[in-house]
Tab-separated table of C-alpha atoms and ligand atoms in Angstrom:
chain	number	residue	atom	x	y	z
A	1	MET	CA	-17.222	-40.039	-5.827
A	2	ALA	CA	-20.731	-38.780	-5.383
A	3	LYS	CA	-20.195	-35.409	-6.937
A	4	ASP	CA	-18.931	-34.868	-10.445
A	5	TRP	CA	-15.884	-32.879	-9.345
A	6	LEU	CA	-14.675	-32.335	-12.865
A	7	LYS	CA	-17.953	-30.585	-13.710
A	8	GLU	CA	-17.862	-28.615	-10.455
A	9	ILE	CA	-14.351	-27.347	-11.163
A	10	GLU	CA	-15.193	-26.484	-14.761
A	11	LYS	CA	-18.234	-24.568	-13.590
A	12	ALA	CA	-16.228	-22.566	-11.058
A	13	ALA	CA	-13.459	-21.975	-13.598
A	14	LYS	CA	-15.902	-20.542	-16.137
A	15	LYS	CA	-16.213	-17.348	-14.100
A	16	LEU	CA	-12.463	-16.968	-13.706
A	17	GLU	CA	-9.488	-15.841	-15.743
A	18	PHE	CA	-6.299	-17.769	-14.980
A	19	SER	CA	-3.536	-19.714	-16.657
A	20	THR	CA	-2.102	-21.769	-13.795
A	21	PHE	CA	-3.902	-23.889	-11.256
A	22	LEU	CA	-3.421	-26.515	-8.610
A	23	LEU	CA	-5.664	-29.101	-7.000
A	24	ALA	CA	-5.836	-29.981	-3.325
A	25	VAL	CA	-7.876	-32.660	-1.594
A	26	VAL	CA	-9.474	-32.961	1.822
A	27	LEU	CA	-10.337	-36.605	2.501
A	28	PRO	CA	-13.630	-37.740	4.003
A	29	LEU	CA	-13.473	-38.412	7.735
A	30	GLU	CA	-13.762	-42.222	7.652
A	31	MET	CA	-11.019	-42.470	5.034
A	32	ASP	CA	-8.831	-40.056	6.953
A	33	ARG	CA	-9.204	-42.199	10.103
A	34	LYS	CA	-8.686	-45.523	8.397
A	35	LEU	CA	-5.519	-44.701	6.462
A	36	ASP	CA	-2.031	-43.992	7.707
A	37	GLU	CA	-0.084	-40.969	6.504
A	38	GLN	CA	1.280	-42.746	3.467
A	39	GLY	CA	-2.127	-44.075	2.564
A	40	ARG	CA	-3.702	-40.626	2.861
A	41	ALA	CA	-1.040	-39.111	0.635
A	42	ALA	CA	-1.540	-41.870	-1.936
A	43	ALA	CA	-5.326	-41.437	-1.934
A	44	LYS	CA	-5.038	-37.681	-2.411
A	45	THR	CA	-2.455	-38.057	-5.155
A	46	GLN	CA	-4.676	-40.447	-7.027
A	47	ILE	CA	-7.633	-38.072	-6.998
A	48	LYS	CA	-5.500	-35.090	-7.916
A	49	ARG	CA	-3.749	-36.925	-10.739
A	50	GLU	CA	-6.964	-38.207	-12.257
A	51	LEU	CA	-8.733	-34.847	-12.162
A	52	GLY	CA	-5.615	-32.870	-12.962
A	53	MET	CA	-4.941	-34.821	-16.122
A	54	ALA	CA	-8.542	-34.493	-17.237
A	55	LEU	CA	-8.487	-30.753	-16.621
A	56	GLU	CA	-5.171	-30.201	-18.344
A	57	LYS	CA	-6.512	-32.007	-21.360
A	58	LYS	CA	-9.721	-29.950	-21.403
A	59	TRP	CA	-7.892	-26.681	-20.757
A	60	LYS	CA	-4.940	-27.228	-23.058
A	61	LYS	CA	-6.280	-24.972	-25.752
A	62	LEU	CA	-6.860	-22.250	-23.132
A	63	GLY	CA	-3.175	-22.438	-22.251
A	64	ARG	CA	-3.866	-23.518	-18.694
A	65	ARG	CA	-1.453	-25.742	-16.840
A	66	ALA	CA	-0.851	-27.081	-13.356
A	67	ASP	CA	1.619	-25.080	-11.274
A	68	PHE	CA	2.960	-26.407	-7.998
A	69	SER	CA	4.714	-23.278	-6.732
A	70	GLU	CA	2.390	-20.294	-7.080
A	71	PRO	CA	-0.816	-21.227	-8.900
A	72	GLU	CA	-3.241	-18.454	-9.772
A	73	VAL	CA	-6.151	-20.601	-8.655
A	74	LEU	CA	-6.244	-23.383	-6.098
A	75	PHE	CA	-9.215	-25.754	-6.277
A	76	THR	CA	-9.707	-27.723	-3.076
A	77	ILE	CA	-11.831	-30.814	-3.475
A	78	ASP	CA	-13.244	-31.087	-0.003
A	79	LEU	CA	-14.637	-34.605	0.328
A	80	TYR	CA	-15.262	-34.063	4.035
A	81	ARG	CA	-17.682	-31.162	3.515
A	82	ASN	CA	-18.580	-32.402	0.027
A	83	LYS	CA	-17.863	-29.073	-1.600
A	84	LEU	CA	-15.386	-27.311	-3.785
A	85	ALA	CA	-13.356	-24.427	-2.336
A	86	VAL	CA	-11.747	-21.959	-4.719
A	87	SER	CA	-8.880	-19.795	-3.618
A	88	ILE	CA	-7.529	-17.128	-5.956
A	89	LEU	CA	-4.062	-15.632	-5.815
A	90	PRO	CA	-4.287	-11.855	-5.244
A	91	LEU	CA	-3.052	-9.426	-7.872
A	92	PHE	CA	-0.270	-7.069	-6.859
A	93	ILE	CA	-0.031	-3.855	-8.826
A	94	TYR	CA	2.942	-1.595	-8.317
A	95	GLY	CA	3.112	2.072	-9.227
A	96	ARG	CA	3.721	5.560	-7.860
A	97	TYR	CA	1.047	8.015	-6.826
A	98	LEU	CA	0.877	11.762	-6.674
A	99	LYS	CA	-1.623	13.554	-4.472
A	100	PHE	CA	-2.616	17.114	-5.309
A	101	SER	CA	-5.219	17.556	-2.585
A	102	ARG	CA	-4.573	18.574	1.021
A	103	GLU	CA	-7.829	17.015	2.083
A	104	ILE	CA	-7.569	13.312	1.395
A	105	PRO	CA	-5.642	10.597	3.224
A	106	GLN	CA	-3.730	7.778	1.598
A	107	SER	CA	-6.076	5.054	2.752
A	108	LYS	CA	-9.215	4.546	4.756
A	109	TRP	CA	-9.209	6.351	8.071
A	110	PRO	CA	-11.742	4.655	10.334
A	111	CYS	CA	-14.009	6.956	12.349
A	112	LYS	CA	-12.476	7.369	15.811
A	113	LYS	CA	-15.883	7.437	17.498
A	114	CYS	CA	-17.272	4.195	16.091
A	115	GLY	CA	-14.171	2.493	14.700
A	116	GLY	CA	-15.773	1.874	11.324
A	117	MET	CA	-19.263	0.690	12.251
A	118	GLY	CA	-20.872	3.957	11.198
A	119	CYS	CA	-22.293	6.550	13.602
A	120	GLY	CA	-23.577	10.122	13.797
A	121	HIS	CA	-20.057	11.554	13.979
A	122	CYS	CA	-19.073	10.108	10.591
A	123	GLY	CA	-22.520	10.300	9.015
A	124	GLY	CA	-22.787	6.517	8.943
A	125	LYS	CA	-19.750	6.170	6.676
A	126	GLY	CA	-17.526	4.599	9.326
A	127	ALA	CA	-14.668	6.667	7.943
A	128	MET	CA	-13.483	10.225	8.456
A	129	TYR	CA	-12.840	10.861	4.788
A	130	LYS	CA	-15.080	9.941	1.918
A	131	GLU	CA	-12.244	9.845	-0.578
A	132	THR	CA	-8.792	8.317	-0.267
A	133	VAL	CA	-5.888	7.807	-2.642
A	134	GLU	CA	-6.482	4.084	-2.333
A	135	GLY	CA	-10.188	4.410	-3.038
A	136	ILE	CA	-9.750	6.506	-6.171
A	137	ALA	CA	-6.950	4.295	-7.507
A	138	ALA	CA	-8.753	1.068	-6.678
A	139	ALA	CA	-12.223	1.794	-8.088
A	140	PRO	CA	-11.507	1.075	-11.789
A	141	LEU	CA	-9.315	-1.904	-10.853
A	142	LEU	CA	-12.003	-3.423	-8.643
A	143	LYS	CA	-14.455	-3.081	-11.481
A	144	ALA	CA	-12.129	-4.542	-14.104
A	145	THR	CA	-11.030	-7.518	-12.003
A	146	GLY	CA	-14.157	-8.240	-9.977
A	147	ALA	CA	-11.883	-8.414	-6.912
A	148	ALA	CA	-13.444	-8.682	-3.464
A	149	SER	CA	-11.378	-5.963	-1.778
A	150	THR	CA	-8.147	-3.986	-1.920
A	151	LYS	CA	-5.271	-3.265	0.399
A	152	MET	CA	-2.760	-0.459	-0.024
A	153	HIS	CA	0.909	-1.061	0.760
A	154	ALA	CA	2.972	2.096	0.353
A	155	VAL	CA	6.449	3.314	1.148
A	156	GLY	CA	5.338	5.448	4.106
A	157	ARG	CA	2.645	8.092	3.861
A	158	GLU	CA	2.303	11.834	3.960
A	159	ASP	CA	0.076	13.798	6.319
A	160	ILE	CA	-3.419	14.398	4.981
A	161	ASP	CA	-2.683	18.102	4.532
A	162	ALA	CA	0.556	17.430	2.630
A	163	ARG	CA	0.607	17.015	-1.122
A	164	MET	CA	2.657	14.268	-2.753
A	165	LEU	CA	4.396	15.684	-5.803
A	166	GLY	CA	7.559	15.131	-7.823
A	167	SER	CA	8.095	11.530	-8.807
A	168	GLY	CA	5.353	10.345	-6.464
A	169	ARG	CA	5.262	7.693	-3.772
A	170	PRO	CA	5.780	3.986	-4.538
A	171	PHE	CA	2.887	1.721	-3.616
A	172	ILE	CA	1.459	-1.715	-4.239
A	173	LEU	CA	-2.255	-2.216	-4.483
A	174	GLU	CA	-3.271	-5.735	-3.505
A	175	LEU	CA	-6.493	-6.961	-5.086
A	176	ALA	CA	-8.006	-9.907	-3.244
A	177	SER	CA	-9.727	-12.739	-5.155
A	178	PRO	CA	-9.686	-11.212	-8.641
A	179	LYS	CA	-11.992	-13.020	-11.071
A	180	ARG	CA	-10.134	-11.486	-13.991
A	181	ARG	CA	-6.390	-10.922	-14.057
A	182	ARG	CA	-5.578	-9.955	-17.639
A	183	LEU	CA	-5.455	-6.194	-17.315
A	184	ASP	CA	-4.575	-3.438	-19.700
A	185	LEU	CA	-2.738	-1.412	-17.086
A	186	LYS	CA	-2.075	1.512	-19.434
A	187	LYS	CA	-5.809	1.828	-19.928
A	188	MET	CA	-6.454	1.402	-16.184
A	189	GLU	CA	-3.922	4.122	-15.426
A	190	ALA	CA	-5.609	6.514	-17.844
A	191	GLU	CA	-8.998	5.791	-16.313
A	192	ILE	CA	-7.786	6.287	-12.735
A	193	ASN	CA	-6.168	9.569	-13.733
A	194	ARG	CA	-9.261	10.767	-15.570
A	195	LYS	CA	-11.438	10.040	-12.533
A	196	GLY	CA	-8.830	11.278	-10.039
A	197	SER	CA	-8.251	14.422	-12.120
A	198	GLU	CA	-7.431	17.201	-9.651
A	199	LYS	CA	-6.882	14.915	-6.674
A	200	ILE	CA	-4.527	12.102	-7.511
A	201	GLU	CA	-2.479	10.633	-10.317
A	202	VAL	CA	-0.872	7.208	-10.682
A	203	ARG	CA	2.105	6.330	-12.844
A	204	GLY	CA	3.922	3.281	-14.131
A	205	LEU	CA	1.403	0.633	-13.080
A	206	ARG	CA	2.716	-2.895	-13.502
A	207	LEU	CA	2.105	-6.333	-12.070
A	208	VAL	CA	4.578	-7.541	-9.464
A	209	GLU	CA	5.066	-10.654	-7.354
A	210	LYS	CA	3.796	-10.902	-3.821
A	211	ALA	CA	7.373	-10.704	-2.491
A	212	ALA	CA	7.529	-7.062	-3.608
A	213	VAL	CA	5.162	-6.163	-0.752
A	214	GLN	CA	7.815	-7.153	1.794
A	215	THR	CA	10.430	-5.204	-0.148
A	216	ILE	CA	8.525	-1.940	-0.205
A	217	LYS	CA	7.493	-2.317	3.432
A	218	ALA	CA	11.103	-2.777	4.525
A	219	VAL	CA	12.750	0.094	2.649
A	220	GLN	CA	13.514	3.348	4.445
A	221	PRO	CA	14.323	5.802	1.689
A	222	ALA	CA	15.323	9.435	2.085
A	223	LYS	CA	12.492	11.928	1.527
A	224	THR	CA	12.507	15.457	0.210
A	225	TYR	CA	10.041	18.055	1.452
A	226	HIS	CA	9.167	21.515	0.290
A	227	LEU	CA	7.328	23.869	2.629
A	228	ARG	CA	6.686	27.403	3.663
A	229	VAL	CA	7.641	28.745	7.086
A	230	GLN	CA	6.005	31.758	8.691
A	231	CYS	CA	8.117	33.391	11.436
A	232	SER	CA	6.903	35.586	14.269
A	233	ARG	CA	9.830	37.998	13.827
A	234	ALA	CA	11.750	39.478	10.900
A	235	ILE	CA	14.406	37.088	9.655
A	236	THR	CA	17.984	38.332	9.899
A	237	LYS	CA	21.063	37.464	7.814
A	238	GLU	CA	22.444	35.746	10.900
A	239	GLY	CA	19.237	33.710	11.174
A	240	MET	CA	19.556	32.600	7.546
A	241	ARG	CA	23.160	31.575	8.187
A	242	LYS	CA	22.087	29.520	11.208
A	243	ILE	CA	19.392	27.735	9.196
A	244	ARG	CA	21.851	26.864	6.422
A	245	ALA	CA	24.206	25.463	9.072
A	246	LEU	CA	21.532	22.852	9.924
A	247	ALA	CA	22.358	20.919	6.727
A	248	GLY	CA	24.065	17.663	7.660
A	249	ARG	CA	22.994	17.906	11.320
A	250	LEU	CA	21.546	14.992	13.258
A	251	LEU	CA	18.088	15.764	14.656
A	252	LYS	CA	16.937	14.376	17.968
A	253	GLN	CA	13.183	14.076	17.924
A	254	LYS	CA	11.000	12.930	20.761
A	255	THR	CA	7.652	11.599	19.556
A	256	PRO	CA	5.697	14.735	18.538
A	257	GLU	CA	3.031	15.969	20.913
A	258	ARG	CA	0.439	15.705	18.121
A	259	VAL	CA	0.908	11.931	17.795
A	260	LEU	CA	1.723	11.067	21.430
A	261	HIS	CA	-1.831	9.825	21.995
A	262	ARG	CA	-1.249	6.951	19.563
A	263	ARG	CA	2.512	6.361	19.646
A	264	ALA	CA	5.076	5.553	22.332
A	265	ASP	CA	7.161	8.411	23.685
A	266	LEU	CA	10.548	7.626	22.141
A	267	GLU	CA	13.476	9.585	20.830
A	268	ARG	CA	14.629	9.107	17.259
A	269	LYS	CA	17.664	10.458	15.481
A	270	ARG	CA	17.453	11.459	11.854
A	271	ARG	CA	19.957	13.307	9.715
A	272	ILE	CA	19.209	16.329	7.539
A	273	LEU	CA	20.910	15.307	4.323
A	274	LYS	CA	20.297	18.483	2.330
A	275	LEU	CA	18.739	21.813	3.061
A	276	ALA	CA	18.028	24.808	0.857
A	277	VAL	CA	16.340	27.951	2.126
A	278	LYS	CA	14.973	31.029	0.422
A	279	GLN	CA	13.576	34.106	2.109
A	280	ILE	CA	10.323	35.075	0.409
A	281	ASP	CA	9.438	38.085	2.521
A	282	LYS	CA	10.411	39.719	5.807
A	283	LYS	CA	8.956	36.967	7.968
A	284	ALA	CA	8.599	34.032	5.592
A	285	LEU	CA	10.826	31.321	4.170
A	286	GLU	CA	10.673	28.513	1.710
A	287	LEU	CA	12.521	25.383	2.714
A	288	THR	CA	13.558	22.327	0.721
A	289	ILE	CA	14.835	19.559	2.966
A	290	THR	CA	16.063	16.064	2.266
A	291	SER	CA	16.237	13.843	5.327
A	292	GLU	CA	16.593	10.250	6.351
A	293	ALA	CA	13.327	8.307	6.463
A	294	GLY	CA	11.053	8.959	9.406
A	295	MET	CA	11.895	12.561	10.203
A	296	TYR	CA	9.035	14.664	11.569
A	297	VAL	CA	9.365	17.658	9.294
A	298	LYS	CA	6.734	19.918	10.896
A	299	GLU	CA	8.445	19.519	14.270
A	300	PHE	CA	11.808	20.334	12.708
A	301	VAL	CA	10.270	23.722	11.939
A	302	THR	CA	8.409	24.384	15.196
A	303	GLY	CA	10.812	22.669	17.611
A	304	ASP	CA	7.746	21.023	19.222
A	305	ASN	CA	8.296	22.784	22.579
A	306	GLY	CA	11.898	21.644	22.760
A	307	ARG	CA	11.099	18.023	21.832
A	308	THR	CA	12.934	18.373	18.490
A	309	VAL	CA	16.537	19.645	18.614
A	310	PRO	CA	17.820	21.493	16.652
A	311	SER	CA	14.983	23.268	14.844
A	312	ILE	CA	14.293	26.234	12.587
A	313	SER	CA	12.472	27.909	15.441
A	314	ALA	CA	15.451	27.557	17.806
A	315	ALA	CA	17.840	28.757	15.073
A	316	LEU	CA	15.828	31.953	14.587
A	317	GLY	CA	14.836	32.386	18.225
A	318	CYS	CA	11.181	32.922	17.407
A	319	LYS	CA	7.969	31.055	16.759
A	320	CYS	CA	7.945	29.342	13.347
A	321	THR	CA	4.927	27.766	11.701
A	322	PRO	CA	5.047	25.393	8.731
A	323	SER	CA	2.456	25.429	5.966
A	324	GLU	CA	1.880	24.208	2.419
A	325	LEU	CA	3.932	21.077	3.022
A	326	ASP	CA	4.685	18.980	-0.021
A	327	VAL	CA	6.628	15.756	-0.282
A	328	THR	CA	8.597	16.125	-3.500
A	329	ASP	CA	10.627	12.928	-3.573
A	330	VAL	CA	10.677	9.442	-2.083
A	331	ASP	CA	14.054	8.086	-3.055
A	332	PHE	CA	13.164	4.501	-3.955
A	333	GLU	CA	12.258	2.550	-7.062
A	334	LEU	CA	11.333	-1.122	-7.159
A	335	GLY	CA	13.835	-2.976	-9.362
B	401	ZN	ZN1	-18.447	6.891	13.194
């Protein structure tokens, strides 16, 4: 071996925090051609065993050991390109977020004019919003871990103009290629919340396995919304009775007009699980609705020109406009 691979690996490992590792080998071309499958496997095993044992011995006092299932760091000894490749297992941090602002989206919203390259429309930012829930939550974590990038996986998302209150929305923040992985998540949480102050808050941060991403992407929990409804006519007792009768009803919703440009025109059926209504003045209501996942709540109020049936607007026989929408519960918790 021309290179001192042991030294190379130790050098790369110096910059990293990890407790489990694995070695992989790419054979040089002539060796790869000359040997049969069994021979290649034997050659790789020999290199891995030799280096692995040496590393385990050197790293014993650091508590590092080889792990064949899900190592935190994979060192690939590439004898073909004569270089070491280091691949780091991402960190997955689970928690719930609250959003108090009606002006920030959950994650990056690429500029629709330039698609993220940066242009006059977005002021060169490539994005429509400078701040995002993801961005605020990720900043201290990126700094603490030295990760290359982040990805937000959440259980659905609220509209930009909707707040996320109550118990918050479950999410997993994936940190790619973290150099450090021993985190004081209580401290991180406090720092995110100090910086996020009036805009966002995160709770219950903890490390989870990669498999949790699939879990939270697959769940379809019930959601509870709180909102105000402005009506074009005075609300009658009969109207209030009709609204209350919507509890338990199955909504038929064609894809809302406001999202038709980016989604297929389909019909979905979602049940209103709970509904509470309070008249707050002659022409205004406050609604609290719990529905199956995926209901379009604004359209349930407006009726979306007959595309959502039934609706508050149809029940009252007048124009109804939602405002001050808050999501107050997402009924899911990762076990
Ligand atoms: Zn742009």
